[in-house]
Short mmCIF file of C-alpha atoms in Angstrom, two decimals:
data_model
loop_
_atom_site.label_atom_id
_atom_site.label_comp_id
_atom_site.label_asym_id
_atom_site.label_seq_id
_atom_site.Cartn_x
_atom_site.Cartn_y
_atom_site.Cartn_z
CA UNK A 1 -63.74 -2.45 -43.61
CA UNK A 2 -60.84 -1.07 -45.81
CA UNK A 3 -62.91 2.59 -46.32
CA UNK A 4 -62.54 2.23 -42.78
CA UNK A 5 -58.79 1.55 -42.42
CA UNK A 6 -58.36 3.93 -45.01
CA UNK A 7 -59.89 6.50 -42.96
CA UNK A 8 -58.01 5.89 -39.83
CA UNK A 9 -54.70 5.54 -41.57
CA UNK A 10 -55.62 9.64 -42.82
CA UNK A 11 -56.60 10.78 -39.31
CA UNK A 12 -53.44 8.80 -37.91
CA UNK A 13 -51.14 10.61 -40.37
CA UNK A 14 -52.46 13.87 -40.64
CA UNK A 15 -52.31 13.98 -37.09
CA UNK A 16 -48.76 12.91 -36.92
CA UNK A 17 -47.54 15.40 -39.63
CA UNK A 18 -50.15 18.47 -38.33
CA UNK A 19 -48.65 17.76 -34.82
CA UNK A 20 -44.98 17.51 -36.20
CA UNK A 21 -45.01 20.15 -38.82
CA UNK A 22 -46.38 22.31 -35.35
CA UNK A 23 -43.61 21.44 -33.18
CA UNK A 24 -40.92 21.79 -36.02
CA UNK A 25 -42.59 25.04 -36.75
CA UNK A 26 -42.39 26.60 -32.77
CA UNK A 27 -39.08 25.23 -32.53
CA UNK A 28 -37.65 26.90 -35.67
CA UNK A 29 -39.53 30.32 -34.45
CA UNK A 30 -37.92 29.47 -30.92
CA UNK A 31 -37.17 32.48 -28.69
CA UNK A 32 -35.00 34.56 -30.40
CA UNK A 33 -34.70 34.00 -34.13
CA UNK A 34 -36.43 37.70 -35.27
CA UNK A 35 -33.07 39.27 -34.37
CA UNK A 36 -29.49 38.31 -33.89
CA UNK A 37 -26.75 40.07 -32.38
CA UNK A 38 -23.72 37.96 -32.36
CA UNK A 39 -24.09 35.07 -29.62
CA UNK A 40 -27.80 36.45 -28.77
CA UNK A 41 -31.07 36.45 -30.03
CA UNK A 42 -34.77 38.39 -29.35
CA UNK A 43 -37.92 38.77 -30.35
CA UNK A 44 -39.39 41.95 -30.38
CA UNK A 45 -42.83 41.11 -30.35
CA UNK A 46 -42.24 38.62 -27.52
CA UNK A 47 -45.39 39.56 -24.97
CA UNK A 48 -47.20 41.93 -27.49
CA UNK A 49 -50.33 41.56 -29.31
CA UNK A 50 -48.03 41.79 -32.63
CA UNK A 51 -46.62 38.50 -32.16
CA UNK A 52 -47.93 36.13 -34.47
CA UNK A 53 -48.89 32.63 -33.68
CA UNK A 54 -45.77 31.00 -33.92
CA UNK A 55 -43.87 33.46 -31.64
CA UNK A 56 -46.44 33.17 -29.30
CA UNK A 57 -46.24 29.66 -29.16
CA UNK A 58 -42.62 29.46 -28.49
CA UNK A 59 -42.60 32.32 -25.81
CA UNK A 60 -45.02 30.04 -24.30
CA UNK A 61 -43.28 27.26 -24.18
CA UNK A 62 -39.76 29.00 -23.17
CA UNK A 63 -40.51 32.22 -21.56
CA UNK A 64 -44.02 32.49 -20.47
CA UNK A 65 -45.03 35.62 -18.97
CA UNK A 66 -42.55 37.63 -21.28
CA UNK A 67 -43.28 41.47 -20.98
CA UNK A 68 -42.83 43.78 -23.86
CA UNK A 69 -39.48 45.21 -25.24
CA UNK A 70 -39.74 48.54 -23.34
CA UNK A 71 -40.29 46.90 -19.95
CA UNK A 72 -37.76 44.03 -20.58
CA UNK A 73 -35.56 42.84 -23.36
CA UNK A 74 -34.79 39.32 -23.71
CA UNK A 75 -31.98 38.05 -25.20
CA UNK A 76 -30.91 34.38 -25.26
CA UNK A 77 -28.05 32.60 -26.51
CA UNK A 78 -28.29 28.52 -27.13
CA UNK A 79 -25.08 28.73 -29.23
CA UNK A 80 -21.55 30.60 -29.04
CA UNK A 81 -20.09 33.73 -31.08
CA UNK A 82 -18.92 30.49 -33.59
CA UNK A 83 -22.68 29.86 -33.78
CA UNK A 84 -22.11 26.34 -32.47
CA UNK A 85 -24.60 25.16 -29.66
CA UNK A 86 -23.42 25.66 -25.99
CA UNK A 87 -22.66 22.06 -24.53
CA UNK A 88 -23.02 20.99 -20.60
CA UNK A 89 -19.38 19.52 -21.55
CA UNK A 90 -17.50 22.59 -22.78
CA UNK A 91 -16.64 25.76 -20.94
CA UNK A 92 -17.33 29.03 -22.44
CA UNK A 93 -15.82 32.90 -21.29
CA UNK A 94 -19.23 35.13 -21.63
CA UNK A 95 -17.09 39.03 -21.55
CA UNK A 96 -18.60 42.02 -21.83
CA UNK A 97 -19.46 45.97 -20.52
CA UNK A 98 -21.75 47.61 -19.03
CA UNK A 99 -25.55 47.58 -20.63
CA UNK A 100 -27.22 50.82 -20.79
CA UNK A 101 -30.03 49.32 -18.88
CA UNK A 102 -32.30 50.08 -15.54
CA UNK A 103 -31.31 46.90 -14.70
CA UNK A 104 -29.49 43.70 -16.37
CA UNK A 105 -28.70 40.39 -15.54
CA UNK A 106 -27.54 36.82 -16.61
CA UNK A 107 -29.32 33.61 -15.78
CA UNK A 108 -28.43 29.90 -17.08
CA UNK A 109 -30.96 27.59 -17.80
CA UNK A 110 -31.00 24.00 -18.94
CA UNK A 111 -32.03 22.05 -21.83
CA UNK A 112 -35.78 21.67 -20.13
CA UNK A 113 -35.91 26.02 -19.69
CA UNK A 114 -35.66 25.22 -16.02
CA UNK A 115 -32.83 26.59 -13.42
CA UNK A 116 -29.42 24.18 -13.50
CA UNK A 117 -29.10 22.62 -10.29
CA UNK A 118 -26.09 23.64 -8.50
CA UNK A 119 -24.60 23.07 -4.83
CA UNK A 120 -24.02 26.48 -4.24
CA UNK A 121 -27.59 27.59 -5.77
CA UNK A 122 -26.21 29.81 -8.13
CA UNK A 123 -27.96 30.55 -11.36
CA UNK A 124 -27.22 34.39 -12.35
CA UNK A 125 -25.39 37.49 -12.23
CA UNK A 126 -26.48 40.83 -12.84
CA UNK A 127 -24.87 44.63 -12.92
CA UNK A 128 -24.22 44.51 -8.71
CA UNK A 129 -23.10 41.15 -8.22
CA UNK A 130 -20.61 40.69 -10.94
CA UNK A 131 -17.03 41.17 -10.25
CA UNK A 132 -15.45 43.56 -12.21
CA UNK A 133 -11.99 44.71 -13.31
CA UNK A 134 -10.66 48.42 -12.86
CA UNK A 135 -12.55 49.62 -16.01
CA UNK A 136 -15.79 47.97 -15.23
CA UNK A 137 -15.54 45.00 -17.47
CA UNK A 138 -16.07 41.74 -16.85
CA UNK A 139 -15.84 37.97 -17.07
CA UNK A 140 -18.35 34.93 -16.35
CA UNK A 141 -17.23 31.46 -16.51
CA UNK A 142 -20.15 29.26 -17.72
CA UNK A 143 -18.58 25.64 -17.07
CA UNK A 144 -19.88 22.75 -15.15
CA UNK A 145 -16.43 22.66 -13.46
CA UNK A 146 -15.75 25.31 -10.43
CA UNK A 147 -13.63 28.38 -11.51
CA UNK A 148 -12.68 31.19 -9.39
CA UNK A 149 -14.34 34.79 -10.21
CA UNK A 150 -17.64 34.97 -11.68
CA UNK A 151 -18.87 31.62 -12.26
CA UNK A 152 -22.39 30.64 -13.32
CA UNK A 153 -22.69 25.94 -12.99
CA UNK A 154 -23.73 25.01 -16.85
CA UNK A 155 -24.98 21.60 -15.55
CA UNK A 156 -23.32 18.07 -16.32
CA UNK A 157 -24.84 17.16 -19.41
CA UNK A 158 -26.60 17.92 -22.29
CA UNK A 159 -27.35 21.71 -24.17
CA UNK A 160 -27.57 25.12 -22.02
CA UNK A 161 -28.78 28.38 -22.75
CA UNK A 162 -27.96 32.00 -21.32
CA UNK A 163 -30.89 34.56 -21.10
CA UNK A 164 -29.80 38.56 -20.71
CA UNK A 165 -32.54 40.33 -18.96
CA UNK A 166 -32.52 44.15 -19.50
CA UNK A 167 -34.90 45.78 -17.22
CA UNK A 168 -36.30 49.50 -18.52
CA UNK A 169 -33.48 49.36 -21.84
CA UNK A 170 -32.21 52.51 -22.70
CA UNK A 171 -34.24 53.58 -25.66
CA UNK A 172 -31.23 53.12 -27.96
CA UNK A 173 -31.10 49.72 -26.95
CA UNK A 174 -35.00 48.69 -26.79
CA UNK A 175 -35.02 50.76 -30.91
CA UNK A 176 -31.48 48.73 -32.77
CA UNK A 177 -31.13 45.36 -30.30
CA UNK A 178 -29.36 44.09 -33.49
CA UNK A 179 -26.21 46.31 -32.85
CA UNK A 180 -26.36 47.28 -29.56
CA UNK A 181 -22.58 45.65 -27.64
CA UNK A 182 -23.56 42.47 -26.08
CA UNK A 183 -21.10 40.05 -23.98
CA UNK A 184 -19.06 37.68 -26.21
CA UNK A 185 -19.23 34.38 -25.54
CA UNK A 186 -16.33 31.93 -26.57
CA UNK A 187 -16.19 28.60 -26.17
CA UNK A 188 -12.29 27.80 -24.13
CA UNK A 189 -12.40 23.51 -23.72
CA UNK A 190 -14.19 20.56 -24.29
CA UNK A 191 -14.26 17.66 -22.38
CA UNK B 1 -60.19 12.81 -59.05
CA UNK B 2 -58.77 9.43 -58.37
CA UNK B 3 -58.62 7.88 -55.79
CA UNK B 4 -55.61 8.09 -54.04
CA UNK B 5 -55.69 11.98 -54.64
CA UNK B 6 -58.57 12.34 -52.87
CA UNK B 7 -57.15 10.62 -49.82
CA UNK B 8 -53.82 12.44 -50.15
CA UNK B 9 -55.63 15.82 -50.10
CA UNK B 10 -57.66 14.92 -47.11
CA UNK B 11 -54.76 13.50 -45.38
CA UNK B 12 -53.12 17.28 -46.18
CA UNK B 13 -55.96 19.41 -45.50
CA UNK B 14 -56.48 17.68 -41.90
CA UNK B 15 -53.15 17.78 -41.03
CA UNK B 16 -53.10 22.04 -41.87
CA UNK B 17 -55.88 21.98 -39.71
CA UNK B 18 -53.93 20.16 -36.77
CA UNK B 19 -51.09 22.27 -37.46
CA UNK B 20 -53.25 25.36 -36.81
CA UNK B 21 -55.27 24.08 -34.01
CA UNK B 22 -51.85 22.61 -32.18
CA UNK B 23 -49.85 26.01 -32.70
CA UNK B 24 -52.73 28.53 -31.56
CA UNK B 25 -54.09 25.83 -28.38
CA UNK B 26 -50.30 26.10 -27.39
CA UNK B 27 -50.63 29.51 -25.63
CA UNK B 28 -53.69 28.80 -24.09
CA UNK B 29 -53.08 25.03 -22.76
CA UNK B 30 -50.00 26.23 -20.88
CA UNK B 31 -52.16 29.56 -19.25
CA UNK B 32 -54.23 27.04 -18.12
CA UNK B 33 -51.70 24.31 -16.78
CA UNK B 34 -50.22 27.33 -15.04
CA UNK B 35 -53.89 28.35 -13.56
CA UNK B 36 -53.59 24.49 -12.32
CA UNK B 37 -50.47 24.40 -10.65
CA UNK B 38 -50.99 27.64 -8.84
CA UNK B 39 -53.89 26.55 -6.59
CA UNK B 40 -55.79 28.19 -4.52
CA UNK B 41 -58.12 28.63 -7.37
CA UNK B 42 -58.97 32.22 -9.21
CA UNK B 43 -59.34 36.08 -8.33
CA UNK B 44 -56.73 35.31 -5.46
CA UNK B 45 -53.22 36.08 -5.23
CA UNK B 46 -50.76 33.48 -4.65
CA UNK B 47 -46.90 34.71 -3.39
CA UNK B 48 -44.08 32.84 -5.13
CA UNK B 49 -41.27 31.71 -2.93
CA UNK B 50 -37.87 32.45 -3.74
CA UNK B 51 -37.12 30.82 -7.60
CA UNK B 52 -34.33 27.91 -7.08
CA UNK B 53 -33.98 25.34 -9.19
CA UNK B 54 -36.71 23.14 -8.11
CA UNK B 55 -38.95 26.13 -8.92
CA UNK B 56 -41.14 24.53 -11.87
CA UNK B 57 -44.02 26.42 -11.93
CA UNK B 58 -43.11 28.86 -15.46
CA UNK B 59 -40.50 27.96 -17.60
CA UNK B 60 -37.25 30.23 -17.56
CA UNK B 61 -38.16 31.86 -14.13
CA UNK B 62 -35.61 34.56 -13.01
CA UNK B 63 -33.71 33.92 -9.61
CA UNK B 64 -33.44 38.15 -9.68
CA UNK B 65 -37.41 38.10 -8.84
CA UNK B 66 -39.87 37.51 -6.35
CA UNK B 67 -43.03 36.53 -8.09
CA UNK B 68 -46.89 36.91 -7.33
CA UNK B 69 -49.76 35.67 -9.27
CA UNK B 70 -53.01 36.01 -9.76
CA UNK B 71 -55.22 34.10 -12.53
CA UNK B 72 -58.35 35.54 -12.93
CA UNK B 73 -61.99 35.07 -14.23
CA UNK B 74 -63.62 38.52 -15.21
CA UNK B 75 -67.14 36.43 -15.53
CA UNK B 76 -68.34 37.76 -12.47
CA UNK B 77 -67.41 41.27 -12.70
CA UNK B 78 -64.49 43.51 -12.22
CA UNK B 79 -61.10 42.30 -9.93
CA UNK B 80 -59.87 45.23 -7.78
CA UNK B 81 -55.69 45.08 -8.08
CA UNK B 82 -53.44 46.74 -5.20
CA UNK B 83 -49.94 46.46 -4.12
CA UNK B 84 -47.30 48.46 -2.06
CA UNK B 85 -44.11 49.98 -4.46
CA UNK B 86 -40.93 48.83 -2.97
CA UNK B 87 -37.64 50.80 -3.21
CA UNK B 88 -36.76 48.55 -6.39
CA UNK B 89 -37.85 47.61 -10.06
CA UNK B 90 -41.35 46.39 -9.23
CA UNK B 91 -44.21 45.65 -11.87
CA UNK B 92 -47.90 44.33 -12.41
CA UNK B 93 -48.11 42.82 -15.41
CA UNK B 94 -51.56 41.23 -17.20
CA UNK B 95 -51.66 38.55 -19.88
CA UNK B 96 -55.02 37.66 -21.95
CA UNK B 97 -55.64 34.00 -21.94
CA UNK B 98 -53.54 33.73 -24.85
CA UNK B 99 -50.64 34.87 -23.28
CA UNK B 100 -50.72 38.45 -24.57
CA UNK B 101 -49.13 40.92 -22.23
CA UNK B 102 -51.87 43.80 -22.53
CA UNK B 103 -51.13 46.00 -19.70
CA UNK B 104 -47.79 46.76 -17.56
CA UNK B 105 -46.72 49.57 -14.91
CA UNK B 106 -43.69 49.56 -12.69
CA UNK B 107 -42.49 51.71 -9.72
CA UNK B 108 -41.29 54.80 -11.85
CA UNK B 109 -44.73 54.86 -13.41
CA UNK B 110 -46.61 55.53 -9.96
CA UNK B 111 -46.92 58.40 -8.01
CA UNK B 112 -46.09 57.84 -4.58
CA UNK B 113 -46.09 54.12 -3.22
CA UNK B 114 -49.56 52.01 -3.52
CA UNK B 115 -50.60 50.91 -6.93
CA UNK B 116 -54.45 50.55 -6.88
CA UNK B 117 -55.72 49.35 -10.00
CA UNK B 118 -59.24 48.08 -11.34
CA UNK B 119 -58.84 45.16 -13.95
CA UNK B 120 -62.33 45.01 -15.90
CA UNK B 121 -63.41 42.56 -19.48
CA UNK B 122 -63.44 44.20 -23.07
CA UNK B 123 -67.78 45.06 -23.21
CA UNK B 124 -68.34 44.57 -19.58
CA UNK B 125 -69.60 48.25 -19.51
CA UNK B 126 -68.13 49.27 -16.13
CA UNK B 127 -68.35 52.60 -14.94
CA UNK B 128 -65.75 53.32 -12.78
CA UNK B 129 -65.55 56.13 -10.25
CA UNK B 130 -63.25 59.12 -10.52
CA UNK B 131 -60.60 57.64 -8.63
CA UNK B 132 -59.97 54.54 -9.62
CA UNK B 133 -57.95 53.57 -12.55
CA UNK B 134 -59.42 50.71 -15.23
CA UNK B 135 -57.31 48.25 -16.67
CA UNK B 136 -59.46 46.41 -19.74
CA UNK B 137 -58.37 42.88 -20.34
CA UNK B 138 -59.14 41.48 -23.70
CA UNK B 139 -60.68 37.94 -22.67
CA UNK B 140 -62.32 37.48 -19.50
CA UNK B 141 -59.82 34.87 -18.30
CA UNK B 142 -55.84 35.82 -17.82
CA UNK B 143 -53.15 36.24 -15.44
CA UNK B 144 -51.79 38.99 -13.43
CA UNK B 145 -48.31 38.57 -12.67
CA UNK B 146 -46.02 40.41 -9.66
CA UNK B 147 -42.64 41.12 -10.13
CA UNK B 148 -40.13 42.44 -7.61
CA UNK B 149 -36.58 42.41 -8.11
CA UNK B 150 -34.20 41.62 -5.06
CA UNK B 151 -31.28 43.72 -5.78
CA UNK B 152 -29.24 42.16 -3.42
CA UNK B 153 -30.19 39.21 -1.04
CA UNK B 154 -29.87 41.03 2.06
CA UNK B 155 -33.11 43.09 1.63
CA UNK B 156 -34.99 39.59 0.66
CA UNK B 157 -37.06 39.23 4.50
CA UNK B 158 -38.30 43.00 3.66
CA UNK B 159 -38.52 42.65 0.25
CA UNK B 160 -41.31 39.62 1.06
CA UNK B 161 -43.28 41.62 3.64
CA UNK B 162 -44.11 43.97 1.07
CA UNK B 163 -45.15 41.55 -1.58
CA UNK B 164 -47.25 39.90 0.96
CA UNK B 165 -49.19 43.04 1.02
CA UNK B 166 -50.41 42.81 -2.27
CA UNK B 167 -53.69 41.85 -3.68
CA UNK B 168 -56.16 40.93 -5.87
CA UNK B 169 -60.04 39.63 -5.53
CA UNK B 170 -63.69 40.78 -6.59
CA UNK B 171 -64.15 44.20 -6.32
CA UNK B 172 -67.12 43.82 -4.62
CA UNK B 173 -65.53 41.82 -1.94
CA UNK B 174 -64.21 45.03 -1.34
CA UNK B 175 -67.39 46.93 -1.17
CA UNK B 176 -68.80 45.21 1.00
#
């Protein structure tokens, strides 16, 4: 009887700690720790056969389906220029140029990787839908309050994270994504 | 060794092993929940509406992108892969069941405006004909994945049409 308690109280705990130490492991990987560039972060292995098992496991769990760095680049951003984490109850200024890029574009997406819900269904902006100034800059609002311009809904509660799609990167951008110029984001207000 | 060591190394060894086992099933579990939720069952395509918010199918979807799928099984022999090239960023990706993206072309990569591709398992020994172009896949089960970017929401009823003409089953449904 106690050999066998003994024995369960091993697989009980070696299954807690194998199955914590994994999830602690996945979640330190995350999405984009390989390389930072200010606000942002990217693999470059995400959707190659060079990612190890721990990037794999995180691009499966928050960005499935992730092509290769020539096709897209990924960057996200779970935390401002400050490095602090972006918050459903703060509003942020995401500024920035244009992306030498076939095609880029911003999306928000909520603590569970999924779209934020918004009234006026309104998740992302990319290089034609943005509303620039006279030199081709620009300004996005991420706040869960309504703003005039370019405004992307950051949801009412809880953590947020912005992804940057670049479709086809310019080579220059694909070969140094660590100092490539990517939008600032700064946090304005909390609530 | 006493024994408490003895218990403390098992109780280490086993959990390493979990560790592994949880962090390489990861990958794998998720293909196959995706598989799952797309219905329909394998070597079909299934056309993605729109992505909104209650779009829960794949995590971090992008509302730029009309999506097709198609999750395959390469058991059976090879899975003939075709799809019209809109006037946009279009691409056919393919993942190996452990989510490894092996193979990608988009619109600038194709000569004129059909992509016709044949998508065959590492070993299988196919021999194709002259024409047709051979995609390997590195495990016999994976996912092809359709991607169409709506560059501005006005094209979005045309943009559909022409992802509705793509395809992907046995290719000896087509032979016959």
């Amino acid at each position: 009887m106690k050999l066998l308690l003994k024995t369960l109280a091993v697989l009980v705990i070696a299954l807690a700690l194998g199955v914590g130490s994994a999830y602690l492991g996945i979640r330190w990987v995350g999405l984009g720790a390989a390389v930072r560039n200010g606000a942002w972060g990217t693999s470059l292995a995400t959707g190659s056969s060079e990612a190890g098992i721990y990037t794999r496991a995180a691009v499966a769990v928050g960005g499935l389906f992730a092509l290769s760095k020539k096709e897209t680049l990924y960057y996200t951003a779970f935390v401002d220029d400050r490095g602090e984490k972006l918050s459903a109850s703060c509003d942020y200024v995401l500024e920035g140029r244009e992306i030498d890029a076939r095609w880029w574009s911003f999306t928000v997406y909520g603590e569970d990787h999924f779209l934020v819900p918004n009234r006026e269904q309104r998740y992302s902006y990319n290089m034609l839908s943005l509303q620039r100034r006279p030199d081709r800059s620009y300004q996005v609002h991420l706040s869960s309050r309504q703003h005039t311009g370019n405004w992307l809904p950051t949801g009412t509660s809880g953590e947020f994270s912005v992804t940057l799609r670049l479709y086809n990167p310019a080579r220059s951008v694909h070969e140094h994504p660590d100092t490539v110029a990517l939008p600032s984001i700064t946090k304005v207000a909390c609530r | 060794m006493k024994g408490w060591i003895k218990w403390v190394t098992a109780t280490l060894a086993l959990s390493a092993v979990t560790h592994l086992g949880v962090v390489v099933a990861i990958p794998r579990v998720l293909m196959l929940v995706v598989k799952h939720k797309a219905g329909g069952g394998l070597n079909r395509i299934h056309h993605g509406e729109p992505v909104t918010a209650a779009s829960r199918e794949v995590v971090r979807p992008s509302p730029d992108l009309l999506y097709s799928l198609c999750p395959y099984d390469l058991s059976r022999g090879p899975l003939r892969i075709t799809a019209s090239v809109p006037d946009t960023y279009f691409s056919i990706s393919a993942f190996a069941a452990n989510t490894d993206n092996f193979f990608v072309v988009n619109d600038t990569q194709v000569k004129g405006k059909k992509i016709d591709l044949v998508l065959v398992a590492r070993g299988s020994g196919y021999k194709p004909t002259a024409a047709e172009r051979v995609v390997t896949s590195p495990t016999k089960a994976g996912l092809v994945l359709f991607r169409t970017l709506i560059r501005d929401g006005r094209q979005l009823a045309g943009l559909r049409q022409i992802q509705r003409r793509a395809d992907c089953r046995p290719l000896g449904e087509h032979r016959r």
